[in-house]
Every structure is written in C-alpha cells, then in structure tokens.
Short mmCIF file of C-alpha atoms in Angstrom, two decimals:
data_model
loop_
_atom_site.label_atom_id
_atom_site.label_comp_id
_atom_site.label_asym_id
_atom_site.label_seq_id
_atom_site.Cartn_x
_atom_site.Cartn_y
_atom_site.Cartn_z
CA MET A 1 30.19 13.84 -86.58
CA ARG A 2 29.94 14.98 -90.17
CA ARG A 3 27.54 16.84 -92.41
CA GLU A 4 26.37 15.01 -95.58
CA HIS A 5 24.09 15.86 -98.54
CA HIS A 6 21.27 13.80 -99.92
CA PRO A 7 18.45 14.63 -102.35
CA PRO A 8 15.13 15.46 -100.66
CA ARG A 9 12.38 12.88 -101.09
CA ASP A 10 9.85 13.48 -103.77
CA GLY A 11 6.92 15.25 -102.27
CA TRP A 12 8.70 15.85 -98.93
CA GLU A 13 6.43 18.72 -98.03
CA LYS A 14 3.26 16.56 -98.08
CA LYS A 15 5.14 13.81 -96.19
CA ILE A 16 6.23 15.95 -93.29
CA GLU A 17 2.78 17.63 -93.19
CA SER A 18 1.15 14.19 -92.95
CA HIS A 19 3.34 13.57 -89.83
CA GLY A 20 2.08 16.70 -88.15
CA LEU A 21 4.63 19.32 -89.30
CA ALA A 22 1.89 21.52 -90.74
CA TYR A 23 3.57 24.72 -89.53
CA HIS A 24 6.84 24.37 -91.43
CA ARG A 25 5.87 27.01 -93.95
CA ALA A 26 5.11 29.54 -91.23
CA ALA A 27 7.94 28.63 -88.85
CA HIS A 28 10.31 31.05 -90.49
CA PRO A 29 10.06 34.81 -90.83
CA ALA A 30 9.09 35.78 -94.41
CA GLY A 31 11.79 36.20 -97.02
CA LEU A 32 14.10 33.31 -96.24
CA ASP A 33 15.27 31.10 -99.09
CA ARG A 34 16.01 27.98 -96.98
CA PRO A 35 13.02 25.99 -95.74
CA TYR A 36 12.52 25.40 -92.03
CA TRP A 37 12.72 21.65 -92.56
CA ASP A 38 15.79 20.91 -94.70
CA GLU A 39 16.42 17.25 -95.53
CA SER A 40 18.89 18.10 -98.34
CA VAL A 41 21.51 17.78 -95.62
CA HIS A 42 21.86 15.73 -92.44
CA TYR A 43 24.45 14.88 -89.80
CA VAL A 44 25.97 11.52 -89.25
CA PHE A 45 27.21 10.40 -85.78
CA SER A 46 29.07 7.31 -84.72
CA LEU A 47 27.51 5.07 -82.08
CA ASP A 48 30.32 5.91 -79.73
CA GLU A 49 29.58 9.63 -80.08
CA VAL A 50 25.93 9.15 -79.31
CA GLU A 51 26.58 6.97 -76.26
CA ALA A 52 29.01 9.58 -74.92
CA LEU A 53 26.51 12.38 -75.53
CA GLU A 54 23.77 10.33 -73.74
CA GLU A 55 25.97 10.07 -70.64
CA GLN A 56 26.84 13.79 -70.74
CA VAL A 57 23.17 14.84 -71.11
CA GLU A 58 22.16 12.71 -68.16
CA GLU A 59 24.97 14.12 -66.07
CA LEU A 60 23.90 17.63 -66.99
CA HIS A 61 20.32 16.89 -66.04
CA ALA A 62 21.40 15.49 -62.68
CA MET A 63 23.54 18.60 -62.04
CA CYS A 64 20.47 20.82 -62.89
CA LEU A 65 18.36 18.97 -60.34
CA ARG A 66 21.03 19.52 -57.71
CA ALA A 67 21.10 23.18 -58.70
CA VAL A 68 17.32 23.43 -58.09
CA ASP A 69 17.76 21.85 -54.70
CA HIS A 70 20.53 24.40 -53.92
CA VAL A 71 18.34 27.34 -55.01
CA VAL A 72 15.40 26.21 -52.97
CA SER A 73 17.45 25.29 -49.85
CA THR A 74 19.30 28.63 -49.94
CA GLY A 75 16.35 30.79 -50.99
CA ARG A 76 17.99 32.26 -54.03
CA PHE A 77 14.76 32.98 -55.87
CA ALA A 78 15.59 36.65 -56.41
CA ASP A 79 18.54 35.65 -58.61
CA PHE A 80 15.94 34.04 -60.87
CA ALA A 81 13.62 37.01 -60.84
CA VAL A 82 10.76 34.91 -59.30
CA PRO A 83 8.26 37.28 -57.66
CA GLU A 84 8.53 37.10 -53.91
CA TRP A 85 4.92 36.05 -53.40
CA ALA A 86 5.68 32.79 -55.37
CA TRP A 87 8.86 31.77 -53.50
CA GLU A 88 7.20 29.50 -51.03
CA GLU A 89 5.06 27.90 -53.72
CA VAL A 90 8.15 27.15 -55.91
CA ALA A 91 9.85 25.61 -52.88
CA ARG A 92 6.74 23.48 -52.13
CA SER A 93 6.57 22.29 -55.71
CA TRP A 94 10.16 21.06 -55.53
CA GLU A 95 9.84 19.57 -52.02
CA ARG A 96 6.82 17.59 -53.23
CA ARG A 97 8.86 16.60 -56.32
CA ASP A 98 5.82 17.47 -58.53
CA GLY A 99 6.04 15.24 -61.65
CA HIS A 100 7.71 16.53 -64.77
CA LEU A 101 7.69 15.32 -68.38
CA TYR A 102 10.48 16.54 -70.63
CA GLY A 103 13.08 19.14 -71.53
CA ARG A 104 15.66 20.00 -74.20
CA PHE A 105 19.35 20.84 -73.68
CA ASP A 106 20.90 23.06 -76.29
CA LEU A 107 24.51 22.07 -76.70
CA ARG A 108 27.60 23.14 -78.58
CA TYR A 109 29.28 20.07 -80.02
CA ASP A 110 31.66 19.51 -82.95
CA GLY A 111 32.58 15.87 -82.54
CA THR A 112 36.00 16.44 -81.14
CA GLY A 113 35.41 17.17 -77.48
CA PRO A 114 32.79 17.28 -74.71
CA ALA A 115 29.42 18.93 -75.41
CA ARG A 116 29.01 22.33 -73.80
CA LEU A 117 25.75 23.49 -72.31
CA LEU A 118 24.31 26.60 -73.92
CA GLU A 119 20.96 26.57 -72.13
CA TYR A 120 18.25 24.25 -70.83
CA ASN A 121 14.67 24.57 -72.23
CA ALA A 122 12.94 22.78 -69.45
CA ASP A 123 9.51 24.41 -69.23
CA THR A 124 8.20 24.94 -72.80
CA PRO A 125 10.63 23.37 -75.26
CA THR A 126 9.53 23.04 -78.92
CA SER A 127 10.92 21.41 -82.07
CA LEU A 128 9.69 18.22 -80.41
CA LEU A 129 7.60 16.85 -83.25
CA GLU A 130 10.52 17.29 -85.72
CA ALA A 131 12.90 15.43 -83.43
CA SER A 132 10.48 12.68 -82.37
CA VAL A 133 8.40 11.80 -85.41
CA VAL A 134 9.33 13.63 -88.61
CA GLN A 135 13.00 12.83 -88.78
CA TRP A 136 12.29 9.23 -87.80
CA PHE A 137 10.12 8.72 -90.89
CA TRP A 138 12.80 10.46 -92.96
CA LEU A 139 15.28 7.86 -91.70
CA GLN A 140 12.96 4.92 -92.59
CA ASP A 141 12.45 6.26 -96.11
CA VAL A 142 16.05 7.27 -96.87
CA PHE A 143 18.33 5.28 -94.69
CA PRO A 144 16.30 2.29 -93.49
CA ASP A 145 19.29 0.27 -92.51
CA ASP A 146 20.65 2.95 -90.19
CA ASP A 147 19.71 4.00 -86.65
CA GLN A 148 18.94 7.32 -84.99
CA TRP A 149 19.30 8.70 -81.52
CA ASN A 150 15.62 8.83 -80.98
CA SER A 151 13.43 7.07 -78.43
CA VAL A 152 11.46 10.23 -77.63
CA HIS A 153 8.02 8.97 -78.64
CA GLU A 154 8.21 5.74 -76.67
CA ARG A 155 9.64 7.44 -73.64
CA LEU A 156 6.90 10.05 -73.63
CA ILE A 157 4.22 7.37 -73.58
CA ASP A 158 5.93 5.57 -70.75
CA ARG A 159 6.34 8.81 -68.81
CA TRP A 160 2.66 9.59 -69.05
CA ARG A 161 1.91 6.20 -67.62
CA GLY A 162 4.30 6.91 -64.72
CA LEU A 163 3.00 10.30 -63.75
CA ARG A 164 0.71 10.41 -60.77
CA LEU A 165 -2.13 12.60 -62.00
CA PRO A 166 -5.44 13.28 -60.24
CA PRO A 167 -8.64 11.61 -61.46
CA GLY A 168 -10.47 12.92 -64.49
CA PRO A 169 -9.21 13.98 -67.89
CA THR A 170 -5.89 15.79 -68.40
CA HIS A 171 -6.33 19.11 -70.23
CA PHE A 172 -3.82 20.11 -72.93
CA ALA A 173 -3.59 23.88 -73.21
CA PHE A 174 -2.34 25.90 -76.14
CA THR A 175 -2.63 29.64 -76.70
CA ASN A 176 -4.69 31.44 -79.33
CA ALA A 177 -1.79 33.98 -79.71
CA ASP A 178 0.31 31.37 -81.58
CA GLU A 179 0.29 32.58 -85.17
CA THR A 180 2.44 29.80 -86.75
CA GLY A 181 0.55 26.81 -85.50
CA GLU A 182 3.74 25.33 -83.96
CA GLU A 183 2.48 25.42 -80.48
CA ALA A 184 -0.96 23.93 -81.23
CA MET A 185 0.62 21.08 -83.20
CA THR A 186 3.14 20.41 -80.40
CA VAL A 187 0.46 20.30 -77.83
CA ALA A 188 -1.71 18.07 -80.08
CA TYR A 189 1.28 15.64 -80.46
CA LEU A 190 1.84 15.44 -76.72
CA GLN A 191 -1.90 14.92 -76.25
CA GLU A 192 -1.72 12.01 -78.64
CA THR A 193 1.20 10.44 -76.72
CA ALA A 194 -0.90 10.82 -73.53
CA GLU A 195 -3.87 9.12 -75.11
CA GLN A 196 -1.63 6.27 -76.31
CA ALA A 197 -0.67 5.92 -72.67
CA GLY A 198 -4.27 5.45 -71.82
CA LEU A 199 -5.09 8.89 -70.42
CA ALA A 200 -8.40 10.70 -71.05
CA THR A 201 -7.58 14.10 -72.47
CA VAL A 202 -9.27 17.40 -73.38
CA ALA A 203 -7.90 20.22 -75.55
CA VAL A 204 -8.34 23.75 -74.31
CA ALA A 205 -6.97 27.23 -75.10
CA MET A 206 -5.21 28.97 -72.23
CA GLU A 207 -7.49 31.94 -72.84
CA ASP A 208 -10.53 29.75 -72.23
CA ILE A 209 -9.40 28.45 -68.81
CA GLY A 210 -11.73 30.00 -66.24
CA TRP A 211 -11.44 30.51 -62.49
CA ASP A 212 -14.44 29.45 -60.44
CA ALA A 213 -14.03 31.81 -57.46
CA LEU A 214 -16.84 30.28 -55.51
CA ASN A 215 -15.46 26.72 -55.47
CA ARG A 216 -11.83 27.83 -55.96
CA ARG A 217 -10.92 25.74 -58.95
CA PHE A 218 -10.15 26.01 -62.65
CA VAL A 219 -12.77 25.03 -65.25
CA ASP A 220 -12.94 24.83 -69.01
CA VAL A 221 -15.56 26.26 -71.33
CA GLU A 222 -17.91 23.41 -70.55
CA ASP A 223 -17.50 23.93 -66.84
CA ARG A 224 -15.47 20.74 -66.42
CA VAL A 225 -13.07 20.91 -63.45
CA ILE A 226 -9.48 21.14 -64.57
CA ARG A 227 -7.52 18.93 -62.21
CA SER A 228 -4.41 18.39 -64.32
CA VAL A 229 -3.22 20.34 -67.30
CA PHE A 230 -0.27 20.29 -69.66
CA LYS A 231 0.64 23.74 -70.93
CA LEU A 232 2.97 25.28 -73.46
CA TYR A 233 2.83 28.59 -71.73
CA PRO A 234 5.84 29.82 -69.73
CA TRP A 235 5.64 29.97 -65.97
CA GLU A 236 7.21 33.47 -66.04
CA TRP A 237 4.18 34.66 -68.03
CA MET A 238 1.78 32.93 -65.64
CA LEU A 239 3.57 34.43 -62.60
CA SER A 240 3.27 37.98 -64.08
CA ASP A 241 -0.46 38.25 -63.76
CA ASP A 242 -3.33 37.45 -61.37
CA PHE A 243 -3.89 34.05 -63.05
CA GLY A 244 -0.58 32.79 -61.70
CA ARG A 245 -1.64 33.46 -58.06
CA HIS A 246 -4.35 30.84 -58.45
CA ALA A 247 -2.29 28.54 -60.69
CA VAL A 248 0.52 28.00 -58.08
CA ARG A 249 -1.98 26.73 -55.57
CA HIS A 250 -4.56 24.87 -57.65
CA SER A 251 -4.46 22.04 -60.29
CA THR A 252 -1.54 19.84 -61.27
CA TRP A 253 0.52 21.59 -63.93
CA ILE A 254 2.90 19.97 -66.36
CA GLU A 255 5.50 21.23 -66.42
CA PRO A 256 5.48 21.86 -62.61
CA LEU A 257 6.24 25.16 -60.98
CA TRP A 258 9.75 24.16 -59.90
CA LYS A 259 10.66 23.97 -63.64
CA ALA A 260 10.56 27.75 -63.67
CA LEU A 261 14.04 27.57 -62.16
CA LEU A 262 15.42 25.26 -64.85
CA SER A 263 13.98 27.32 -67.73
CA ASN A 264 15.71 30.46 -66.38
CA LYS A 265 19.23 31.34 -67.64
CA ALA A 266 20.29 32.21 -64.18
CA LEU A 267 20.64 28.44 -63.88
CA LEU A 268 23.83 28.67 -66.06
CA ALA A 269 25.60 30.78 -63.43
CA VAL A 270 24.46 28.60 -60.55
CA LEU A 271 25.68 25.44 -62.36
CA TRP A 272 29.14 26.99 -62.90
CA GLU A 273 29.22 28.15 -59.25
CA LEU A 274 28.48 24.67 -58.02
CA ASN A 275 30.55 22.84 -60.61
CA PRO A 276 33.49 25.18 -61.53
CA GLY A 277 35.56 23.99 -64.47
CA HIS A 278 33.14 21.12 -65.43
CA PRO A 279 33.92 20.06 -69.00
CA ASN A 280 30.25 20.28 -70.11
CA LEU A 281 29.77 23.84 -68.80
CA LEU A 282 30.93 27.29 -69.95
CA PRO A 283 31.83 29.93 -67.34
CA ALA A 284 28.80 31.96 -66.40
CA TYR A 285 28.11 34.76 -63.91
CA LEU A 286 25.16 36.88 -62.77
CA ASP A 287 26.86 40.08 -61.64
CA SER A 288 29.17 40.85 -64.59
CA PRO A 289 31.39 39.11 -67.19
CA ARG A 290 34.25 39.26 -64.63
CA ASP A 291 37.41 38.08 -66.39
CA LEU A 292 35.73 36.83 -69.57
CA THR A 293 37.19 38.50 -72.71
CA SER A 294 34.60 36.83 -74.94
CA TYR A 295 31.13 36.39 -73.65
CA ILE A 296 27.41 36.45 -74.50
CA ALA A 297 24.91 38.40 -72.38
CA LYS A 298 21.65 36.42 -72.21
CA PRO A 299 18.47 37.77 -70.70
CA LEU A 300 17.24 35.61 -67.85
CA LEU A 301 13.88 35.12 -69.45
CA GLY A 302 14.73 35.55 -73.12
CA ARG A 303 13.37 33.43 -75.90
CA GLU A 304 14.30 32.54 -79.55
CA GLY A 305 17.72 34.15 -79.30
CA ALA A 306 16.30 37.63 -78.81
CA SER A 307 17.95 40.46 -76.91
CA MET A 308 21.36 38.85 -76.77
CA ARG A 309 24.75 40.54 -77.01
CA VAL A 310 27.95 38.80 -78.12
CA VAL A 311 31.11 40.55 -77.05
CA THR A 312 34.59 39.54 -78.33
CA PRO A 313 37.90 41.34 -78.75
CA GLU A 314 36.87 41.81 -82.42
CA GLY A 315 33.62 43.63 -81.57
CA THR A 316 30.00 43.35 -80.44
CA GLN A 317 26.97 41.80 -82.13
CA GLU A 318 23.41 42.15 -80.80
CA THR A 319 20.05 40.62 -81.61
CA PRO A 320 16.83 42.62 -81.46
CA GLY A 321 14.20 42.01 -78.85
CA ASP A 322 12.43 43.31 -75.76
CA TYR A 323 13.80 40.93 -73.12
CA GLY A 324 16.20 41.74 -70.32
CA ARG A 325 14.15 43.75 -67.83
CA GLU A 326 14.78 41.08 -65.19
CA GLY A 327 18.56 40.96 -65.77
CA TYR A 328 21.21 38.99 -67.64
CA VAL A 329 23.61 36.19 -67.25
CA PHE A 330 27.08 36.48 -68.69
CA GLN A 331 28.29 33.25 -70.25
CA GLY A 332 31.63 32.52 -71.80
CA PHE A 333 31.37 32.63 -75.57
CA ASP A 334 32.45 29.57 -77.56
CA PRO A 335 31.32 29.96 -81.20
CA LEU A 336 29.23 27.19 -82.67
CA PRO A 337 31.22 24.95 -84.96
CA ASP A 338 31.25 25.74 -88.72
CA PHE A 339 30.13 23.01 -91.08
CA GLU A 340 30.08 24.27 -94.66
CA GLY A 341 29.07 27.71 -93.49
CA GLN A 342 26.36 26.48 -91.23
CA ARG A 343 26.47 26.35 -87.40
CA PRO A 344 24.58 23.46 -85.76
CA VAL A 345 23.21 23.50 -82.25
CA LEU A 346 22.30 20.11 -80.81
CA GLY A 347 19.00 19.86 -79.04
CA ALA A 348 19.30 16.82 -76.79
CA TRP A 349 15.97 15.69 -75.33
CA VAL A 350 15.37 14.39 -71.85
CA VAL A 351 12.18 12.64 -70.92
CA ALA A 352 11.63 12.17 -67.22
CA ASP A 353 15.29 11.93 -66.12
CA GLU A 354 16.76 10.04 -69.07
CA ALA A 355 18.33 11.14 -72.35
CA ALA A 356 15.95 10.36 -75.12
CA GLY A 357 17.02 11.77 -78.51
CA LEU A 358 18.42 14.51 -80.62
CA GLY A 359 17.24 17.33 -82.88
CA ILE A 360 19.54 19.65 -84.77
CA ARG A 361 18.96 23.29 -85.85
CA GLU A 362 21.36 25.15 -88.16
CA SER A 363 21.94 28.80 -88.71
CA THR A 364 24.61 30.94 -90.43
CA GLY A 365 24.87 33.42 -87.50
CA LEU A 366 26.52 33.02 -84.13
CA ILE A 367 23.12 32.93 -82.39
CA THR A 368 20.46 30.33 -83.12
CA ASP A 369 17.19 32.14 -83.60
CA ASP A 370 13.85 31.84 -85.45
CA THR A 371 15.66 31.88 -88.79
CA SER A 372 17.32 28.50 -88.14
CA SER A 373 16.52 25.32 -90.05
CA PHE A 374 15.92 21.86 -88.57
CA VAL A 375 17.94 19.08 -90.19
CA PRO A 376 17.76 15.37 -89.52
CA HIS A 377 20.51 13.01 -88.34
CA ARG A 378 21.46 9.33 -88.38
CA ILE A 379 23.89 6.99 -86.74
CA GLY A 380 26.21 5.50 -89.34
CA ALA A 381 29.69 4.26 -90.00
#
C-alpha cells in the first residue's frame, strides 16, 4: 500500500459530474482548499493485499451477523438504545432474515498488518457512487492497464435480482432535508442499478410517503401502494416518531429493520465481547473505557464523526455535535496511519454477504469527518 501522485485529468470536474457526482462542490463545508474528489493522489495496492482484505472483510461481516443473532437471542436491545416497543419487530425482522442490500466497513489499514474495524455503516452508507462508478472511470482514463478492487456495480445489480420483493414497483426514497444533493444522487444511482436488474421503480421523498389509516398501508403522492421501498433514512430516526410504528409492521424496507443493530456502534462492544482479541477488532466496551489508556468515545447513534472524544495520555480532543444522548461505546484508539500528512480510512463495501470493493477517504485529523476528501485507488505492481 502506497500513496502516489498523478496530474488530474483535464476537465475532471465535468467528467465526474457526468458520472453522477454532481454534489462534489457541496459535499464539503465552505472554506476548504482541497476538493472533495481529489484525483491528484491515489493509493496503490498489491493483489495479495486486496485478496487478504477481501477475506478479512467477509470474516468481519460474518462475525457481525453472528452478533445480531446473539443480540436477538439474548434480548440485548436496550444496549442498542432500541425503543422497547420495537424489540419484538426487530427480532422478527431478523428471524425472517429480511433481505438486505449493502454496507460499508470503515477500516484502519496501513499495509503492514491486519485491518482493524472502526465501524460498520450498514443502514445508510454513502460515498457509494464515488467508489462504484467515478473512480472506475478515473482508472480507465488514467491507468487503463491496471485493475481496481471494484465489483460494486455488478454485484448491486445481481443482488437486486436476488431479493424477494413483493409485486409492484419498488420505491426509492430520499429526503428533502438533504442540502448537498449527495443523498438524492446516491438514491438515484441505486434506483438505476435496480432498473438494470429489471425492477420497476418509483422515486419518492420520505416526506411525501403517506399513511392510509383506513387500509393500513403506505402510499405515495399518486396514491400508489408502497409495498417495497429503499430508503437512505436511518432506522433510528424512523423509530423516534410515530411513522416508525407503522413502518416496522408494513411494507418491505431496504435496508431491513434488523440492520438497525449493525449500524449502531454498540455493535463494536458486542463484537469484542464475542471475539476477544480478534486481530481485526479493537477493544470496545459499553460501560466504561475499563483498562484502556487510549480510547475514543463514540456516540451509539453518531454520524459524520460528530460528538466524538479521543482520550490519550497526551490529552483529549473532541469533535462538535449533538449526538450521545443514547450513550457511548469506548473503543481502543489506534491512530489512522500517516501518509504524507494525510490519514486514510478504508471504506470496504459489502453487497449481500460478499466483499465488493473499496473507497478511500483522507483527512488530516485523527477523526474522519465531513471535511475528508475521497481519493481513488488501483491495483498495481
């Protein structure tokens, strides 16, 4: 694994926008010098490294599924801040093995040892379009003789074909609250993969999904029945209002309700409890840091690196945010590796239950947040 430099393509902005990355100008907070998509640098991996990472990712995913089974069978929903009224519905979703689509593992990796799990974005992962499509076209333009860890697009199409969905169109839901356009474009991309798989689809805003109380069903603005729906809207948000009480019992949701357990950082502590000392895990606890001298406190339902606290013998660093009311997990702190002053986090994609590809985000700080930049990668000598 190494970091290399290469001149950006002429007109790269228009190229990536033509591939759907229309939100790259708005993806960063204002005032940053570095663009969100930065193809002036990239990472190079050996084939052996990629094959080893694939194996580790699939092992991590299998461990996560066993963790869900443990939480459901032992009734540990309170550890995940799941409201009590939803416990039985989460259990039923898992027992039915409601179909799921994809997820993204965030990993610490420097090329010299096993990857370490930082968190699993298994409900509403983004940076998908960048990893699946945009960096692939970069590779074809710049390094056409090389390869890339990237079968995301093809695997998504295959997965849509394999999902058992009820009859009628599948709705694809975004939220009007998305100001950058990232969510709308990600949903549109996934809708396109579903259509390539032969599904009939309909776009809808979450805010326009209605509840037909008489017939006890969800409908869209044209009064079409919503029987299956993909959403980029977190389950914890849905469970926090009255909408969720209907959602857990009606319609087929992708991602399914049991994914609320995998997208919760309490998962990190359960994984360590069930697999102590595993080389792909960092120590993690729910009650306190215990004997950890360096750790990061992560809110169970935090997003974008907000409301985190890094504690080391040298001092404490915190990120702003309003998360943490539900509690924290305390995870051993292993700083991201330093490559020329930048710290990469590997986003390893899983489609269905198989490793599918890689996206990389870089930041200068110890925590990867909304100031990070996406950089491409290739497999080379």
